Every structure is written in structure tokens, then in C-alpha cells.
Coordinates of C-alpha atoms and ligand atoms in Angstrom, one line a residue:
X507 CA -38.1 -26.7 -5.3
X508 CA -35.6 -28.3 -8.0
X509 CA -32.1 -28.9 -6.8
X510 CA -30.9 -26.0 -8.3
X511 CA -33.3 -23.9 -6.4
X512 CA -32.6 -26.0 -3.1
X513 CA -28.5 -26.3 -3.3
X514 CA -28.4 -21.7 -4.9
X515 CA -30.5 -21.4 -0.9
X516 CA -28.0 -23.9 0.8
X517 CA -25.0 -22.0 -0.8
X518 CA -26.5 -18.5 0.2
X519 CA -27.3 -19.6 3.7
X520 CA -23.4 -20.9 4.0
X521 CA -22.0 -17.4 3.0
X522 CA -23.7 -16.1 6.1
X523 CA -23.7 -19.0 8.5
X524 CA -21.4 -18.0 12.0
X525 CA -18.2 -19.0 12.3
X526 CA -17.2 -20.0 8.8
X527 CA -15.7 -16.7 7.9
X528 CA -17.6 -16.8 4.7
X529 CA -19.2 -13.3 4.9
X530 CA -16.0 -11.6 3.9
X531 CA -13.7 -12.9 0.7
X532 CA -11.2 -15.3 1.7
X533 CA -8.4 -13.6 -0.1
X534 CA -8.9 -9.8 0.2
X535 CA -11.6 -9.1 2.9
X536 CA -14.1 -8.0 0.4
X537 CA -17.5 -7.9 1.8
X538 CA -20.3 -9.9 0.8
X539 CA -18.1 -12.3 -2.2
X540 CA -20.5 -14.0 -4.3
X541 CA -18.4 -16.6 -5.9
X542 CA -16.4 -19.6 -4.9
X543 CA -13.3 -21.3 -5.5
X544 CA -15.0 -25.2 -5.6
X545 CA -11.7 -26.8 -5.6
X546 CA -10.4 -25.1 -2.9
X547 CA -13.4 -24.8 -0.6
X548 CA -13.3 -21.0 -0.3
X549 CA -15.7 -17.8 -1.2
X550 CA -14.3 -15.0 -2.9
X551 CA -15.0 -11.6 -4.7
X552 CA -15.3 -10.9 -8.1
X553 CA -11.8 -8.9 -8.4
X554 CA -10.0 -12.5 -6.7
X555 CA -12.0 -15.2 -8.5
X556 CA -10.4 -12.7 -11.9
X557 CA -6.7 -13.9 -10.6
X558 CA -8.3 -17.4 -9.5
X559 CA -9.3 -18.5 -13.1
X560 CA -5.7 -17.7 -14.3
X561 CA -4.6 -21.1 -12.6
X562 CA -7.2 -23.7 -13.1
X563 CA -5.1 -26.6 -11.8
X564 CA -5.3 -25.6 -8.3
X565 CA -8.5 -23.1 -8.5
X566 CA -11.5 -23.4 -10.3
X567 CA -14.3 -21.0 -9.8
X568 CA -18.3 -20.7 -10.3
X569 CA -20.8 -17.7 -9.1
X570 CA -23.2 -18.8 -5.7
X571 CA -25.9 -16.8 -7.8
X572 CA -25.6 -17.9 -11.7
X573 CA -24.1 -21.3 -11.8
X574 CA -25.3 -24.5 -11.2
X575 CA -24.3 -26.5 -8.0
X576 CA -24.4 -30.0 -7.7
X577 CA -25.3 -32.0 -4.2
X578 CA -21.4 -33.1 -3.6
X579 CA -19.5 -29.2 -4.7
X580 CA -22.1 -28.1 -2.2
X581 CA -21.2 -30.6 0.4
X582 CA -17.8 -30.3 -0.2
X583 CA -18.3 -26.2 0.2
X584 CA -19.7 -26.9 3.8
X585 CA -16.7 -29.3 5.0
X586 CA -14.7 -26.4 3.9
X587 CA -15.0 -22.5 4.2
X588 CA -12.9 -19.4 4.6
X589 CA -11.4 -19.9 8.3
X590 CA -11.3 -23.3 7.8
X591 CA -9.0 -23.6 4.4
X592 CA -7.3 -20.3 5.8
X593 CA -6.3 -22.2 8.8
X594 CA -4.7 -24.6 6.5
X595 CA -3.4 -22.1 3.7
X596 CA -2.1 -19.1 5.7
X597 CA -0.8 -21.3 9.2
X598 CA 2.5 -19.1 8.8
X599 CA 2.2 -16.0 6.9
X600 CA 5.3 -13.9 8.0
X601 CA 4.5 -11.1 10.2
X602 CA 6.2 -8.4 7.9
X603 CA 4.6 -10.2 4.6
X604 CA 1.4 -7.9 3.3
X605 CA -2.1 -9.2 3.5
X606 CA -4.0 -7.2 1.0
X607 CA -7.7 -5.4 1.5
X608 CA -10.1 -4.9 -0.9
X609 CA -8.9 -1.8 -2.2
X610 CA -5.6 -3.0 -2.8
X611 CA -4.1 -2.6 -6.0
X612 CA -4.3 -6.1 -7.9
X613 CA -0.6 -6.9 -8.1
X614 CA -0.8 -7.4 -4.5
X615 CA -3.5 -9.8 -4.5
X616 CA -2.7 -11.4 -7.5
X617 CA 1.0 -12.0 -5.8
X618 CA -0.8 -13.4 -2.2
X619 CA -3.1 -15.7 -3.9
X620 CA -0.5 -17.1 -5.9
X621 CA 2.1 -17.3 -2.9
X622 CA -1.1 -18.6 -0.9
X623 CA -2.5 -21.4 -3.2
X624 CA -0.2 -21.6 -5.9
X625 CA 3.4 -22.0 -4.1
X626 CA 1.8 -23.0 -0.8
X627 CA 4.3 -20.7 0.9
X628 CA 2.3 -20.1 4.3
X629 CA 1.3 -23.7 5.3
X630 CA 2.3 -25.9 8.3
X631 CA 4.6 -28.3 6.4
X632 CA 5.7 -25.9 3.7
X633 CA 9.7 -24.9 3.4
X634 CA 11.0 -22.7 6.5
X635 CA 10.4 -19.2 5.8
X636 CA 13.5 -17.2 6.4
X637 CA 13.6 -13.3 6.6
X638 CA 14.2 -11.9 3.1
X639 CA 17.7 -10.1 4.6
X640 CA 19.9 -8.4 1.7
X641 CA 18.1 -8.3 -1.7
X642 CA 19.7 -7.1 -4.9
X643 CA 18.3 -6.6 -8.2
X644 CA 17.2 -4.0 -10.9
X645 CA 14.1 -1.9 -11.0
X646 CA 12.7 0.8 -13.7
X647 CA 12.9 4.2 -11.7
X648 CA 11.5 7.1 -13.4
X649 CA 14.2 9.7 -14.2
X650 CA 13.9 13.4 -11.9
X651 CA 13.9 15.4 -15.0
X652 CA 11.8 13.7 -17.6
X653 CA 8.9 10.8 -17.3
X654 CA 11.4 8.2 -19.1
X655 CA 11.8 4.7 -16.4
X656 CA 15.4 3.8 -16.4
X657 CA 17.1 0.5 -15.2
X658 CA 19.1 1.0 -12.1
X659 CA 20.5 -1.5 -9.8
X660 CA 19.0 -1.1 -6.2
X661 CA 20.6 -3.0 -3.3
X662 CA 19.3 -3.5 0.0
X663 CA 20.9 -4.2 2.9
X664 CA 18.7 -5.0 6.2
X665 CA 21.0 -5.6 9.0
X666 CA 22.6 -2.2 8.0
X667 CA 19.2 -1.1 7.3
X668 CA 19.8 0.9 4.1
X669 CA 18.7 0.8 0.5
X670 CA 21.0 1.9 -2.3
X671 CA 20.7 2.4 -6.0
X672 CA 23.6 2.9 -8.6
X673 CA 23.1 4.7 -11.8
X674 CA 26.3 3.2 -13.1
X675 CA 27.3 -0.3 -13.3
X676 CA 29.5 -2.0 -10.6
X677 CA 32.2 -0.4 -9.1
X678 CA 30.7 3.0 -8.6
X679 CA 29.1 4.9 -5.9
X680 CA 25.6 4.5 -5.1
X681 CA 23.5 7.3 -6.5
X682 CA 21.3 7.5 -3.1
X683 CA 22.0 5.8 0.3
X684 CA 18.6 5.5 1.3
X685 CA 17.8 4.9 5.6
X686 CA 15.0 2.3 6.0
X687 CA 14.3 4.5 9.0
X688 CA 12.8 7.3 7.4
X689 CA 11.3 4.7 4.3
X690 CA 7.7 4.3 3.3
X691 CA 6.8 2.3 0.4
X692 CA 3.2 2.3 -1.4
X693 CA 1.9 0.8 -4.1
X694 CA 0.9 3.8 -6.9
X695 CA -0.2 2.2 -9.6
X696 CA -2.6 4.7 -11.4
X697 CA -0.6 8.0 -10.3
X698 CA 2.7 6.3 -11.7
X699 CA 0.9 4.7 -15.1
X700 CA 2.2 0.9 -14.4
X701 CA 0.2 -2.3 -12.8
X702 CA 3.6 -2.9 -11.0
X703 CA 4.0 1.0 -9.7
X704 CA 5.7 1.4 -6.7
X705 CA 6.4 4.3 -4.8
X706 CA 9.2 4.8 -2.4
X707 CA 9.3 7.7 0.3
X708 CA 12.4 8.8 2.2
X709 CA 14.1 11.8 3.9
X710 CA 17.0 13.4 3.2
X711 CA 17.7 16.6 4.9
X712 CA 14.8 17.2 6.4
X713 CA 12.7 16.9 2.5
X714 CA 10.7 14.3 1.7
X715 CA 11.8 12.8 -1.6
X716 CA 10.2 10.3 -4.0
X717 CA 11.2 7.4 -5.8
X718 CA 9.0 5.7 -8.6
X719 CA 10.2 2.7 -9.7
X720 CA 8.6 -1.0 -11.4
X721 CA 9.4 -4.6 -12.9
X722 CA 8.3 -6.1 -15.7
X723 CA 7.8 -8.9 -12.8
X724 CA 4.7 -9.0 -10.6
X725 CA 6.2 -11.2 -8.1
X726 CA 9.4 -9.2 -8.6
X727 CA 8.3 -6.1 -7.4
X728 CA 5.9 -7.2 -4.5
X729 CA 9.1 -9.3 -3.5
X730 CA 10.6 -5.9 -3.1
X731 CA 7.5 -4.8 -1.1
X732 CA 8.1 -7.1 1.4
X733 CA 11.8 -7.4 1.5
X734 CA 11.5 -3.3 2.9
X735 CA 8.9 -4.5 5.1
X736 CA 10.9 -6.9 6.9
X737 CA 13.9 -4.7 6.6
X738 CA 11.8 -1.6 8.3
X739 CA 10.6 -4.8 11.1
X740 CA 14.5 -5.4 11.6
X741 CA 14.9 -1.9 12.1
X742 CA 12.2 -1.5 14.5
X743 CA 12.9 -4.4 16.5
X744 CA 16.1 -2.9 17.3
X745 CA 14.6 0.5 18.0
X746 CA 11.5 -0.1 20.0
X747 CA 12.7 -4.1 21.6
X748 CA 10.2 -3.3 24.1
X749 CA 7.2 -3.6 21.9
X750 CA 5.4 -6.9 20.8
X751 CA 5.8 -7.2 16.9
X752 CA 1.9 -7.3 16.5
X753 CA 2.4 -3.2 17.8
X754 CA 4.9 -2.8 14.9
X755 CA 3.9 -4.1 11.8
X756 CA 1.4 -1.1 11.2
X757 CA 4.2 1.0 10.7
X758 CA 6.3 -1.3 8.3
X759 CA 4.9 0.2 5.7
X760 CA 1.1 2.8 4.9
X761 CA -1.3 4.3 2.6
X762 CA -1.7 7.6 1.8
X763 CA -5.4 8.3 4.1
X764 CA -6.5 10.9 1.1
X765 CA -4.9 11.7 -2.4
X766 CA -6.1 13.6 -5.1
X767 CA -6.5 17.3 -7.1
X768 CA -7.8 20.5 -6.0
X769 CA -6.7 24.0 -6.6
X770 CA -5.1 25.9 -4.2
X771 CA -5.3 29.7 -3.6
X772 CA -1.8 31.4 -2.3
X773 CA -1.3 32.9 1.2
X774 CA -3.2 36.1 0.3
X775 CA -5.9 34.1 -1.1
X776 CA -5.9 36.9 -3.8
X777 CA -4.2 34.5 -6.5
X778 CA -5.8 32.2 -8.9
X779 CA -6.7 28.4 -7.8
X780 CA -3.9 26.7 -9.3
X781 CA -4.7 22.6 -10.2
X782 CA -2.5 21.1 -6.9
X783 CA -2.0 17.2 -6.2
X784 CA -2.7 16.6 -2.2
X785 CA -2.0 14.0 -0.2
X786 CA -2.8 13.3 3.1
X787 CA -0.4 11.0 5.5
X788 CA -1.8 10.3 8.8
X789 CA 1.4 8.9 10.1
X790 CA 3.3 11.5 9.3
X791 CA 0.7 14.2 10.2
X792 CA 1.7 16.2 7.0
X793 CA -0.5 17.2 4.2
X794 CA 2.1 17.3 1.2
X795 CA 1.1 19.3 -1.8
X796 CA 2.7 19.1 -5.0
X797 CA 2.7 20.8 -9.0
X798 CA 3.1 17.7 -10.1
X799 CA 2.2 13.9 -8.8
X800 CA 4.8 12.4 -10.0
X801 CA 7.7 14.7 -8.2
X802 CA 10.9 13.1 -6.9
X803 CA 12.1 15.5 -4.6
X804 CA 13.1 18.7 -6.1
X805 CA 10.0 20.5 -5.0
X806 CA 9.3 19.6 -1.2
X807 CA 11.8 22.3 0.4
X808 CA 9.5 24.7 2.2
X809 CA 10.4 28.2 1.0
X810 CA 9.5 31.4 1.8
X811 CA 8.4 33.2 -1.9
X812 CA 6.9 30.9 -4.0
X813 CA 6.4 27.9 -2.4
X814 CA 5.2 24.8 -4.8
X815 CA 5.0 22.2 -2.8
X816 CA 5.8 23.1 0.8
X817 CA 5.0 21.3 3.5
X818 CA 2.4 21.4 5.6
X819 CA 1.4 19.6 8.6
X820 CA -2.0 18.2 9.3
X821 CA -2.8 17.6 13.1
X822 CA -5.8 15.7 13.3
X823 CA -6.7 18.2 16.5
X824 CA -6.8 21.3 13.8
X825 CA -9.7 22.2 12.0
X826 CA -9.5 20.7 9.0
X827 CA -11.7 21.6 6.3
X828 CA -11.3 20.4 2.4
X829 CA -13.8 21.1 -0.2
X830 CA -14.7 24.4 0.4
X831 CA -13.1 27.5 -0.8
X832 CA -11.9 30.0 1.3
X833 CA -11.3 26.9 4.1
X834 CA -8.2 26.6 6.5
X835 CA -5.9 23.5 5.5
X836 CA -4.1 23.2 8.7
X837 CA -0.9 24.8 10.8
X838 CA 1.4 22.8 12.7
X839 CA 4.7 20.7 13.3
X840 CA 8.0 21.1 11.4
X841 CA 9.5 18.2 9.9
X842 CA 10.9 15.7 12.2
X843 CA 9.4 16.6 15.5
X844 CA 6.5 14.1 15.7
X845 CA 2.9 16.3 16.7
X846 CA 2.7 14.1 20.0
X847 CA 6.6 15.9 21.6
X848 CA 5.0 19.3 20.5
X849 CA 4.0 21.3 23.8
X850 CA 1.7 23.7 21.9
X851 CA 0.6 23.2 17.9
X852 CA -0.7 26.9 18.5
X853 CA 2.7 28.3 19.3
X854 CA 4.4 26.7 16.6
X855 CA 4.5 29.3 13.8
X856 CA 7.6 28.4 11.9
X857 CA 5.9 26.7 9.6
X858 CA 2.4 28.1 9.9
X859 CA 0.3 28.7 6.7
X860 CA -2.9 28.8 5.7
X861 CA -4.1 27.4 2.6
X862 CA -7.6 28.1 0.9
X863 CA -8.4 24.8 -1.6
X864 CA -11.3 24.3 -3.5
X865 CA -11.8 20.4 -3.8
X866 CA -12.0 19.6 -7.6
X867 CA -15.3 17.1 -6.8
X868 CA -16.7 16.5 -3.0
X869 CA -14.2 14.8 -1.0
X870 CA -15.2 13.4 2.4
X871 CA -13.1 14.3 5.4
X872 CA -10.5 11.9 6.0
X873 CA -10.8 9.8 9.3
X874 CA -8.8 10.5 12.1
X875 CA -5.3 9.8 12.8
X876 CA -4.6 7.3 14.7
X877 CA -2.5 7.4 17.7
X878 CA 0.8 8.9 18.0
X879 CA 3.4 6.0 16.5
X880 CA 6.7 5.3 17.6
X881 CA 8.7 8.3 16.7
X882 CA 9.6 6.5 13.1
Ligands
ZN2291 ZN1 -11.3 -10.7 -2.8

């Protein structure tokens, strides 16, 4: 066996041996990563090694499986390893700062690995971290009438945990006074048709109501990301003081669990399967439906007649069956009661509906809620 043959086998072996972490990508999770960063002593998946060839002073990548690997890159591999450059590289990663997954949208990988290796933010002897606090700063928000992204000025204040944003310049009233409480904030990239989409969820009056906003900026706007997350971790500090943070951070900020088309049937499934956008949030317990995607907030007020987008609430307890027509699409709480303070889902009928959907291609069943959260 050549050394190429012998060092491609030592290299392969490493990406499974126990206790170096190197089965899963160093940067985003991602099972199985088949390249490496050589300079940095880590493995990593395809979709990171993209963002790690983009700074070649500090990264520099080959493939395990179609490069050549020298005696010393391989030693030097084996020294090092995922946990063990983690350990060095991410010693003080915020507890309100986002790690991203695999299916995370790229701007948020892109924006860890260059906090990560690039401005060394999370190790040992790095600068003190302080909490982001008040942020201001302007942001391209999609207009409620039209899909045109204007510039507005957004504000955030996290001791007084609200977010504002002006229409006009200085001087003049906020447009919306926004509660952190109530805020969720998800990256939408496709649905809103920008690399940098973010999407910002709130109540007002019992609706939910959408905000779709961008920077030019890719470290601008997941800045922004984490500046609500540690403004909702303020927030919930204050709210729930008896929990560890560790119990909080999963609700600083969530995914949708399911998203996508199908057409939708009225009450009297006697009407024709209109093309609906769905989406699932477990936290929330609610399926939402909407006309549009790309909604602000006109639409969510449940009303009797005709009803675009009313809300519905999906209890993980209910049947719930998408994909087949003629199915039932859950019956259950009205906004702001959390299911877990609802003595009987059954006796509920206030907002009661049932919806036949026929899925638009085969969508699996969403997984499970998970438990009951604290009452955000
Ligand atoms: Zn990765």
C-alpha cells in the first residue's frame, strides 16, 4: 500500500475513532463530513468547507476522499480533531448566541465560522463578551401592501424589553412597539427571496403579525439575530428566575416544525382546494394558514365568514392527519391560553374547525411537540 493508500485509511479511521468528535462536522453537526480544515485541525461538511475556502489565511481545506495527504497534515489531524480544537475555539460561546445545525440557512453558518475562527470571539483569552443590550440600526422590511423592502430604523431596547421601528426619521413615533415577550425570530430565507431573510413574529391583540426584514450585511443581520436572543434571555430571566438558563435558551428563539403548500377545502368541504401556505409551530401549538407566505399581519384575525388565514390550534394530543384529503387538521386552544392550562381541548369550541387539506406532495407527519414551555 503507497502512502496515499495508507495515510486516505488513517484519515478515514480518525473520522470515526471514539472520543474525537469527528463523526459529526465541527461547525454545523452534519453527519458523516468528508473534508477537513488542515490548518485548523478540524473535519467538516461540504456546505462549511464552502465558507472555509473564503478565508485561506486562517482555513485551508482538502477532501479525506480525493486529495492527497502527506505523513505530517495527517499527524497534525490526529493531535487535533473536532472536540479537541472546539475546546479551544468555542471555550465561551454566549449562552443566547445561536449554534447552527445542518439545515441551517448558510448566513448563519457562514456568520459562526467566521465569529468562531476568523474573529476568535468564543476563546479563553479573547475580549470579555458582554450582552449585546440596546441595539440600533436600519433594516430593509418588506412593505404590508406591496413586495417592495424599505429602509426603516429599528431600535431595540432589552432592559425594557421592546423592539421598535420608525417609518420616519428621528423625532417621530415608532411605527410599531414591538414586546420581546411575545417575539420569535427565524431565519426565512427562501420564502422571503434574500440570503439575509429574516422573519420576525409578534402579537398584537391577540393576531400574530409578521415582519420581513434584511441587510445588505451578513454579520449585520445575524447580529440582530442574537441581540433578540439575548433580549428574549433578559426577559426570561426576569420571568422564570427560578429556572437554570440551560432550561431557557430553547425558547429564545424556533423553527417552524413544518412549512409548506397544500390546498385547503372550506368548512363544508364542498368548496374547491384553494393553494394555502401552512405552517406548523410546535411551541405555539398553532397551525397558521395563510393566502399568501409572505403576509404581515392583515390576514391572521380569525373570522367567522371567510376566513383566510385563521388560526388554528394544533395539539399534538389531536389526531392530526396532513396529506390526505378529506383529513381533520386539528381543534383546540384560543390564542394566548397555552394547551397545557386548558382543562379539556374537547370542550373548547370557540375556535373549533375542521379543515380538509390535500398535501401538494407527501409530507411526513411532523414530530411531536415537545413539552409544555414556560407560558412565553
Ligand atoms: Zn458543516
Amino acid at each position: 500500500m503507497g502512502d496515499r493508500e495508507r495515510n486516505k485509511k488513517r484519515l478515514l479511521e480518525l473520522l470515526q475513532a471514539a472520543g474525537t468528535g469527528n463523526s459529526h462536522c465541527a461547525d454545523c453537526g452534519a453527519a458523516d463530513p468528508d473534508w477537513a480544515s488542515y490548518k485548523l485541525g478540524v473535519f467538516i461538511c461540504l456546505n462549511c468547507c464552502g465558507v472555509h475556502r473564503n478565508f485561506p489565511d486562517i482555513s485551508k481545506v482538502k477532501s479525506v476522499r480525493l486529495d492527497f495527504w502527506d505523513d505530517s497534515i495527517v499527524e497534525f489531524m490526529t493531535r487535533n480533531g473536532n472536540l479537541h480544537v472546539k475546546a479551544k475555539f468555542e471555550a465561551r460561546v454566549p449562552a443566547f448566541y445561536y449554534i447552527p445545525q445542518a439545515n441551517d440557512c448558510l448566513v448563519l453558518k457562514e456568520q459562526w465560522i467566521r465569529a468562531k475562527y476568523e474573529r476568535r470571539e468564543f476563546m479563553a483569552d479573547g475580549e470579555t463578551i458582554s450582552l449585546p443590550g440596546n441595539r440600533e440600526g436600519f433594516l430593509w422590511k418588506r412593505g404590508r401592501n406591496n413586495s417592495q423592502f424599505l429602509r426603516r430604523r429599528f431600535v431595540l431596547l432589552a432592559r425594557e424589553g421592546l423592539l421598535k421601528y420608525y417609518t420616519k426619521e428621528e423625532g417621530k413615533s415608532p411605527k410599531a412597539v414591538i414586546s420581546i415577550k411575545d417575539l420569535n425570530a427565524t431565519f426565512q430565507t427562501e420564502k422571503i427571496g434574500h440570503p439575509h431573510g429574516l422573519q420576525i413574529t409578534y402579537r398584537r391583540d391577540s393576531h400574530v403579525r409578521n415582519l420581513f426584514v434584511y441587510h445588505e450585511s451578513g454579520k449585520e443581520i445575524v447580529d440582530w439575530f442574537n441581540a433578540l436572543r439575548a433580549a428574549r434571555l433578559q426577559y426570561l430571566k426576569m420571568a422564570f428566575p427560578e429556572l437554570p438558563e440551560s432550561e431557557l435558551v430553547p425558547f429564545l428563539t424556533r423553527n417552524y416544525l413544518k412549512q409548506g403548500f397544500m390546498e385547503k377545502t372550506g368548512p363544508k368541504q364542498k368548496e374547491p382546494f384553494k393553494k394555502r401556505w401552512f405552517a406548523l409551530d410546535s411551541h405555539e401549538r398553532r397551525l397558521l394558514y395563510y393566502k399568501n407566505p409572505l403576509l404581515h399581519q392583515q390576514r391572521v384575525a380569525a373570522t367567522a365568514g371567510d376566513p383566510l388565514t385563521e388560526e388554528l390550534a394544533a395539539a399534538e394530543h389531536l389526531e392530526l392527519l396532513v396529506g390526505r384529503r378529506s383529513s381533520h387538521l386539528g381543534l383546540g386552544c384560543p390564542p394566548l391560553v397555552p394547551c397545557s392550562q386548558q382543562p379539556s381541548l374537547a370542550m373548547n369550541s370557540a375556535k373549533t374547525e375542521t379543515v380538509a387539506v390535500a398535501a401538494l406532495e407527501p409530507h411526513q407527519l411532523p414530530e411531536p411537540s415537545p413539552p409544555p414551555h414556560p407560558g412565553i
